[in-house]
XYZ file of C-alpha atoms in Angstrom:
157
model
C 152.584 135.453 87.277
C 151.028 134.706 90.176
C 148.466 131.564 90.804
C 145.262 132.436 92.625
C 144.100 129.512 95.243
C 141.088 128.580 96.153
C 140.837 127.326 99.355
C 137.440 124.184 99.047
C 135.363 123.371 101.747
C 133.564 119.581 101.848
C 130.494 120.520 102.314
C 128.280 117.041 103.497
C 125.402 116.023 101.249
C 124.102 113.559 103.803
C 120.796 114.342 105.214
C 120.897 112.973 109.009
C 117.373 112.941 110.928
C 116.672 112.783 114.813
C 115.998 109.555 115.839
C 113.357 111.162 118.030
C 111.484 113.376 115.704
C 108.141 112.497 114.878
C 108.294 112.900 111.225
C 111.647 109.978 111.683
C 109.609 107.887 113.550
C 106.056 108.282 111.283
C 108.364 107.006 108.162
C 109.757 104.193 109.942
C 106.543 103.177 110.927
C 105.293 103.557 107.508
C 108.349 101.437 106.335
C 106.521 98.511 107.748
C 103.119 98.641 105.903
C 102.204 96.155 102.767
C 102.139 98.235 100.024
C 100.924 95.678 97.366
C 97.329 97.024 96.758
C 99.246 100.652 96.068
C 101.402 99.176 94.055
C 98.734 97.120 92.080
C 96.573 100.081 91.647
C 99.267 102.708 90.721
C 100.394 100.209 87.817
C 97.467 101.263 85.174
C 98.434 105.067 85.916
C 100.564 107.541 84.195
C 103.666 107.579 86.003
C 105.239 110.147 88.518
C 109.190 109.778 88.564
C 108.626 109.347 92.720
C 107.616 106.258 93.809
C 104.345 105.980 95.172
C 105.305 104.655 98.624
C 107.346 107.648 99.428
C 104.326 110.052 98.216
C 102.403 108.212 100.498
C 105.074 109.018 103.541
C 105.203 112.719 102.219
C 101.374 113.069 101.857
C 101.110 111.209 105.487
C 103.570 113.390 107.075
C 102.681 116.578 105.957
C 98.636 115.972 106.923
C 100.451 115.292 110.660
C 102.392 118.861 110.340
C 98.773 120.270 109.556
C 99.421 120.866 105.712
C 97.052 120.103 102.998
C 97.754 122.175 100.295
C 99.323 120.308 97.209
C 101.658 123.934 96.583
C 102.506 123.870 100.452
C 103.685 120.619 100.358
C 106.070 120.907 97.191
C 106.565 123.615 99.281
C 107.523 121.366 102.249
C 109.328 119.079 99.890
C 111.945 121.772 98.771
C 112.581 123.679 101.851
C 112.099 121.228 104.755
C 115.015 118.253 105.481
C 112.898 116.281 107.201
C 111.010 115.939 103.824
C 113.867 116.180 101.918
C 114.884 113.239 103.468
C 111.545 111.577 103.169
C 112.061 112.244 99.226
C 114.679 109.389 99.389
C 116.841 111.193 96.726
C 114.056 111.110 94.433
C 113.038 114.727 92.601
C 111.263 117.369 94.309
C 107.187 116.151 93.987
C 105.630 119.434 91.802
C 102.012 120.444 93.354
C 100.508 118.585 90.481
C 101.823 115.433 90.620
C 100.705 115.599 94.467
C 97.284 116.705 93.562
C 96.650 114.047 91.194
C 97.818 111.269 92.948
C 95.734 112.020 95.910
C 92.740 112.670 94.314
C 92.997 109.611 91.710
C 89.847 107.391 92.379
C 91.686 104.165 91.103
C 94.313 104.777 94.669
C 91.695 105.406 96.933
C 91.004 101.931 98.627
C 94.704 101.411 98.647
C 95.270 104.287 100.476
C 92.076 103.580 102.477
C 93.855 100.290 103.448
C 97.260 101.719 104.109
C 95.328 104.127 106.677
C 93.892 100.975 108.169
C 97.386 99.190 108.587
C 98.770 102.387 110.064
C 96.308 102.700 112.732
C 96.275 98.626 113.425
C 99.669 99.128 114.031
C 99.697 102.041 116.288
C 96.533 100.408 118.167
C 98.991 96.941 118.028
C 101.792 99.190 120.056
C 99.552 100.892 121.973
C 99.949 104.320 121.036
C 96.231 104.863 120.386
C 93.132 103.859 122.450
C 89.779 103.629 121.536
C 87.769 104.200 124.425
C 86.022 107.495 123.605
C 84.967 108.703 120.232
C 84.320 112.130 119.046
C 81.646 112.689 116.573
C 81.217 116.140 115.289
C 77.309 116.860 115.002
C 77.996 120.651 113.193
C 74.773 121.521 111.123
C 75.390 124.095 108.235
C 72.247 125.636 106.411
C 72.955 125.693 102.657
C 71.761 127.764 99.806
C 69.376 125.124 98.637
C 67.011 124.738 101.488
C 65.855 128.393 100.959
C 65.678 127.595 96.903
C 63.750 124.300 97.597
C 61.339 126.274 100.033
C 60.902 129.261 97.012
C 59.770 126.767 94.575
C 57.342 125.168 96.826
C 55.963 128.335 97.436
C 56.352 128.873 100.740
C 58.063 132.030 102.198
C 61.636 132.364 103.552
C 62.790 133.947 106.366
């Protein structure tokens, strides 16, 4: 009788992140923000199993990489090991749980003020200036001025 062997392979579980990636250096800076008004308002909510802080760091980091979608970032959040990493070992965010805890109206000056501390402390390091500032001006002609304009009576062109 003969005894099959298998030969095993340690495969490491450790996720291990560039000190100089942006994404690395985003969360550390992120690491340093008060998170007490978050915390506070995300206490009357129905709970996610991922903490709010590192929702915050995924939602933060993925509007950097140019991603808003709530599927492309569970997207992110299962393919990517920069954001797996993020995750903290906490389960895989599903596009709902992102959505909602975005959009929720009871987070929104929490998040307004975490946005604040993260560009005090950028401005603090001196990694932004704010000598010029952009406004954009763009004019878009909706549906309703024509509408308005045909109940008044007058004629559209």
């Amino acid at each position: 009788m003969e005894k099959s062997q298998q030969l095993k392979f340690r495969m490491p579980t450790e996720i291990r992140i560039s000190k100089h990636n942006a994404l690395y250096q985003t969360s550390i800076q992120l690491e340093g923000l008060d998170y007490t008004k978050l915390y506070r308002a995300y206490s009357g909510i129905r709970k996610s199993q991922i903490e709010p802080r590192v929702l915050f760091k995924v939602l933060v980091c993925a509007y950097m990489k140019g991603v808003y979608s709530s599927r492309k970032i569970e997207e992110l959040c299962r393919e990517n090991l920069v954001f797996r990493w993020l995750l903290e070992d906490q389960k895989t965010p599903d596009h709902c749980t992102i959505a909602r805890f975005r959009s929720n109206s009871n987070l929104q000056e929490a998040f307004e003020d975490l946005f604040f501390q993260y560009v005090k402390k950028l401005e603090d390091k001196g990694y932004t200036e704010h000598s010029e500032v952009f406004v954009d001006g763009t004019k878009i002609e909706s549906k309703s001025v024509y509408i308005r304009m045909a109940k008044a009576g007058q004629q559209t062109a």
